[in-house]
Coordinates of C-alpha atoms in Angstrom, one line a residue:
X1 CA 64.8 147.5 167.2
X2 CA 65.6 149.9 164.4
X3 CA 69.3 150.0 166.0
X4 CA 69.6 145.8 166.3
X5 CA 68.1 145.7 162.1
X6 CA 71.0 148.5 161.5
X7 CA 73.5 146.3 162.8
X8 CA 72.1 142.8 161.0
X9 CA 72.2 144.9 158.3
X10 CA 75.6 146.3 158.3
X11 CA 76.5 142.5 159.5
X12 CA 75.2 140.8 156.2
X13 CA 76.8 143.5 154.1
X14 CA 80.3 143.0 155.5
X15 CA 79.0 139.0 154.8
X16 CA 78.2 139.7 151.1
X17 CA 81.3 142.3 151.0
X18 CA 83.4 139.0 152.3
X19 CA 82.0 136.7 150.4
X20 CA 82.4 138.9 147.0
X21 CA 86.0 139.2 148.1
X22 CA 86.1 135.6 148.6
X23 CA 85.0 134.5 145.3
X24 CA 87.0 137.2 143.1
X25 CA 90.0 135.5 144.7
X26 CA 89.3 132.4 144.1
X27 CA 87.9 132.9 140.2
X28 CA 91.2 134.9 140.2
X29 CA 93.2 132.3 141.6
X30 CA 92.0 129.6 139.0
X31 CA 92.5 132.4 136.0
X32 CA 95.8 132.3 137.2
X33 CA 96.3 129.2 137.1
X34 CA 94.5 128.3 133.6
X35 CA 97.4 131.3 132.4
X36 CA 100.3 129.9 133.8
X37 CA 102.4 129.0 131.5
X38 CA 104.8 126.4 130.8
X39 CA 107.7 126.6 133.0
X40 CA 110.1 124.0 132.4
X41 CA 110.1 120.7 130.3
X42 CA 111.8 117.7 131.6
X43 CA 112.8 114.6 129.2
X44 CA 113.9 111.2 130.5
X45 CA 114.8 108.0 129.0
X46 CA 116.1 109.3 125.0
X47 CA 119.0 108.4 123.7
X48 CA 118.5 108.1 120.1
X49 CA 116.1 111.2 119.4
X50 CA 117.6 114.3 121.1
X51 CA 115.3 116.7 123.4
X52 CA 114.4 119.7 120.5
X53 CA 113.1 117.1 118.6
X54 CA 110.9 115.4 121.1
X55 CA 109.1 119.3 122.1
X56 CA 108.0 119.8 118.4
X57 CA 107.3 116.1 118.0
X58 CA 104.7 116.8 121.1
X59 CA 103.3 120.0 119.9
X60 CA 104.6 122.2 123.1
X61 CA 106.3 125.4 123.6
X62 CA 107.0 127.6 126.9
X63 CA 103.8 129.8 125.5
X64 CA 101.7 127.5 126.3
X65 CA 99.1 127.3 129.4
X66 CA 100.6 124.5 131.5
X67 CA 97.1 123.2 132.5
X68 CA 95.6 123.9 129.1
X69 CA 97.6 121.6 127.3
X70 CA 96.3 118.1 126.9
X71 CA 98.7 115.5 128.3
X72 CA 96.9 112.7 126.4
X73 CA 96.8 114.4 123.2
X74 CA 101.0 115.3 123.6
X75 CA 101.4 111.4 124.1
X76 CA 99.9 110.4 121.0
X77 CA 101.5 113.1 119.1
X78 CA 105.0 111.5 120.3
X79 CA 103.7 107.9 119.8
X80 CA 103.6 109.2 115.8
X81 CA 106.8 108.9 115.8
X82 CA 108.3 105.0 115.0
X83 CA 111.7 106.0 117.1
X84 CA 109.3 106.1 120.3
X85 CA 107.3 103.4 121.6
X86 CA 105.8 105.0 124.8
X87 CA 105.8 108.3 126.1
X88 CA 104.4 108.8 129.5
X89 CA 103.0 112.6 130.4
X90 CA 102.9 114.6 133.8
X91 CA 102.6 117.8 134.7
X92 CA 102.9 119.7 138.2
X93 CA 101.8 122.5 139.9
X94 CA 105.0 124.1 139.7
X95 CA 105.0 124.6 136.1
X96 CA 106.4 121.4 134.8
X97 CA 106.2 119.2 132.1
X98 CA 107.7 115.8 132.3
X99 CA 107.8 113.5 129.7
X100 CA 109.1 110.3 129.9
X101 CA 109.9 108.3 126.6
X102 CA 110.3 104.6 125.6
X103 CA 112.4 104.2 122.7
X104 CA 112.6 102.1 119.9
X105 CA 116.0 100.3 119.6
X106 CA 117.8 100.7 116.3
X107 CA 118.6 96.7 115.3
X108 CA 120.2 96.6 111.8
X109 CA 120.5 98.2 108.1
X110 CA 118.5 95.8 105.8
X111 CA 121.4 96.1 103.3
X112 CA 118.6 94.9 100.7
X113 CA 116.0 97.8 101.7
X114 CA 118.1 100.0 102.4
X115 CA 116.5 100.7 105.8
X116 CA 116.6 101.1 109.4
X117 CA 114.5 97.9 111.3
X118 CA 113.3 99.1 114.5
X119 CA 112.6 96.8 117.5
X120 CA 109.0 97.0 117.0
X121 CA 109.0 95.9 113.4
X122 CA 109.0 99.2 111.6
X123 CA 112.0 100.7 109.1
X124 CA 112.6 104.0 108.6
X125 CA 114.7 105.8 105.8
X126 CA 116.9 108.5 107.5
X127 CA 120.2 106.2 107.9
X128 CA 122.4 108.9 107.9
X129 CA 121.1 110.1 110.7
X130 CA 122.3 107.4 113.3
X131 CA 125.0 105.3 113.8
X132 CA 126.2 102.6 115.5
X133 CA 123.8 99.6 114.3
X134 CA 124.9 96.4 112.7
X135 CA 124.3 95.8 109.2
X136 CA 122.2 92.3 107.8
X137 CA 123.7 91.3 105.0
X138 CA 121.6 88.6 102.8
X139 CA 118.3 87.9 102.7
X140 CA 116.1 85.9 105.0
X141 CA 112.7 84.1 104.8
X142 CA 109.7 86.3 105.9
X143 CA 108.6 84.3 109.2
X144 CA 112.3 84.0 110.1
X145 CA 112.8 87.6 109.9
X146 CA 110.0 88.4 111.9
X147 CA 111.6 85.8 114.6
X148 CA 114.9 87.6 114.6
X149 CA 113.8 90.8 115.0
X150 CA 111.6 89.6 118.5
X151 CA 114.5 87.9 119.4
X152 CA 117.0 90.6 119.1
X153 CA 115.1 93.3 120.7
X154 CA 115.6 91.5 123.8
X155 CA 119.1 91.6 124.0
X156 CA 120.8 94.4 126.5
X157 CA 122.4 97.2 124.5
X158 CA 125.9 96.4 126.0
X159 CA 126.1 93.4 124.3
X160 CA 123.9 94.2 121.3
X161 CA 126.5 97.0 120.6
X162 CA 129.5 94.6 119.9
X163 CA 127.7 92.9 116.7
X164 CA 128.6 94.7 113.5
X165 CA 127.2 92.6 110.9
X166 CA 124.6 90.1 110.8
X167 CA 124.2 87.0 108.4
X168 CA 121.9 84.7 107.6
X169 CA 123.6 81.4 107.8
X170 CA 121.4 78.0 107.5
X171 CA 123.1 75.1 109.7
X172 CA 123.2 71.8 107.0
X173 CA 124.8 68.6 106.3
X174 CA 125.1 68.0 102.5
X175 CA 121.5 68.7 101.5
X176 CA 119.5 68.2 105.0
X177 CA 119.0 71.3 106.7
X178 CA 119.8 70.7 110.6
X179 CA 118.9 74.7 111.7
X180 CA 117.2 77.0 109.3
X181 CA 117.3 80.0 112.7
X182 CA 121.1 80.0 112.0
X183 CA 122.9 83.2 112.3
X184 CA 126.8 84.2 111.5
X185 CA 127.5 87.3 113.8
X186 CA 130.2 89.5 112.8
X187 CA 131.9 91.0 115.9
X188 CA 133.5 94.8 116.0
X189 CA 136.3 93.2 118.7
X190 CA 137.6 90.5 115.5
X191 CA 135.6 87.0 116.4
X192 CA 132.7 85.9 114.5
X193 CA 129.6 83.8 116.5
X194 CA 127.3 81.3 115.3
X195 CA 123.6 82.0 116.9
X196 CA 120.3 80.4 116.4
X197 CA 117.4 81.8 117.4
X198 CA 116.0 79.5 120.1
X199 CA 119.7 80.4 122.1
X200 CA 119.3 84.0 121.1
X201 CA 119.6 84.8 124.5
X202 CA 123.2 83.5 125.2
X203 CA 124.0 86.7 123.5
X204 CA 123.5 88.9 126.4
X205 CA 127.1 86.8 128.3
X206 CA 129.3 87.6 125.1
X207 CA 131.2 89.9 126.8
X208 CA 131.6 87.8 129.6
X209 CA 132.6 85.1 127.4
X210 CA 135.0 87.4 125.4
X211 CA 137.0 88.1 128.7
X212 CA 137.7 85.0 128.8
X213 CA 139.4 84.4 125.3
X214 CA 143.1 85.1 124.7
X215 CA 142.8 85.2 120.4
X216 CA 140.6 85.6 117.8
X217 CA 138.5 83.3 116.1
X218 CA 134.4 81.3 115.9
X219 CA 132.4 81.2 118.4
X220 CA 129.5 78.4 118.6
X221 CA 126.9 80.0 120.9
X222 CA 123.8 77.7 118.5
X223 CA 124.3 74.5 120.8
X224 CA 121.6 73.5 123.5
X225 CA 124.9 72.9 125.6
X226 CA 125.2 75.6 128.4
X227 CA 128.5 75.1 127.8
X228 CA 130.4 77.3 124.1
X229 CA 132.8 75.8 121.6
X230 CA 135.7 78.3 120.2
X231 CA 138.0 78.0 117.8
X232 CA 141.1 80.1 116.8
X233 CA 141.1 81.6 113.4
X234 CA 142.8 78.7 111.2
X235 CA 141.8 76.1 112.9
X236 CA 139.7 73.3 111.7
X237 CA 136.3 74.6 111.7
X238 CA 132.3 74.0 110.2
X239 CA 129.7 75.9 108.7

């Protein structure tokens, strides 16, 4: 008897020894893991704001405990910024961070405000530090201006890229106004386009239509017509 309670108890001390072991790897394991740090940062989907800028926008730096950080709390820190719209966070076991971001498009200089209009509404002040948006050139009525800048967010940057300057350009006969959503459209290739807003999306074949022109001169993309009127510069054209 004494030799069989010898052996139970040499049996539940290798058991405790075991299970001892057992936990000090595991509370080991997930100290490890609470330490590991922040391996590599991935950034999709930017093409306005440049990656340095996005990692301090979000707070991070390869010091940081990868599973420590708060992937909700890096989202909204991005989503402070007007340039982004959504950021999307994930992180992986291997020591990634992926962000994904959703950027605002640039849509014109308000040449009266002297600011950037973003897609979503906002303006921001730093114009020197981009390029390549058109310019709006006059003033246009409140509710109108809300309209054009829904209606130009939705146009694909290919296109979008070819406007240079944008006019507001109310369509009338003597004194009756026929379309107050009129828009004159300034081309970088030479032609200028007549837009309203209600054909807004006609826009996005302008550089299929272009192909198709052999000179310079107005386009009328404002008609209900799926079909476009061009003239050449010099012919006899309306406002």
């Amino acid at each position: 008897m004494k030799k069989n309670n010898k052996k139970h108890k040499k049996i539940r001390l290798m058991g405790l020894i075991f299970l001892l072991l057992f936990i000090y790897l595991i509370l080991s394991l997930i100290y490890y893991i609470l330490k590991m740090p922040i391996k590599n940062i991935s950034i999709k989907g930017n093409n306005i704001l440049n990656d340095t800028q996005i990692i301090a926008d979000a707070n991070i730096s390869y010091k940081d405990s990868i599973f420590k950080i708060s992937t909700n709390k890096i989202k909204k820190d991005l989503e402070k910024n007007s340039l982004i719209n959504k950021a999307y966070i994930k992180r992986n076991f291997n020591g990634t961070i992926e962000i994904e971001i959703e950027e605002n498009k640039l849509l014109f200089l308000n040449l009266l405000t002297k600011k950037i209009v973003l897609s979503n509404g906002e303006e921001i002040d730093n114009i020197n530090e981009y390029i390549g948006y058109p310019i709006l050139v006059n003033y246009v009525p409140s509710e109108i201006y809300k309209n054009l800048i829904n209606s130009l967010s939705k146009i694909d940057d290919s296109n979008y890229q070819m406007i240079s300057e944008i006019e507001y350009s109310i369509d009338k006969y003597e004194d009756t106004v026929i379309d107050d959503e009129r828009f004159l459209l300034r081309m970088k290739d030479g032609n200028t386009v007549y837009i309203n807003l209600v054909n807004i999306d006609k826009l996005n074949k302008y550089q299929e239509i272009y192909s198709v022109l052999d000179e310079k001169g107005i386009l009328y993309l404002d008609s209900s017509s799926s079909n476009f009127i061009f003239k050449k510069y010099g012919e006899n054209t309306h406002d």
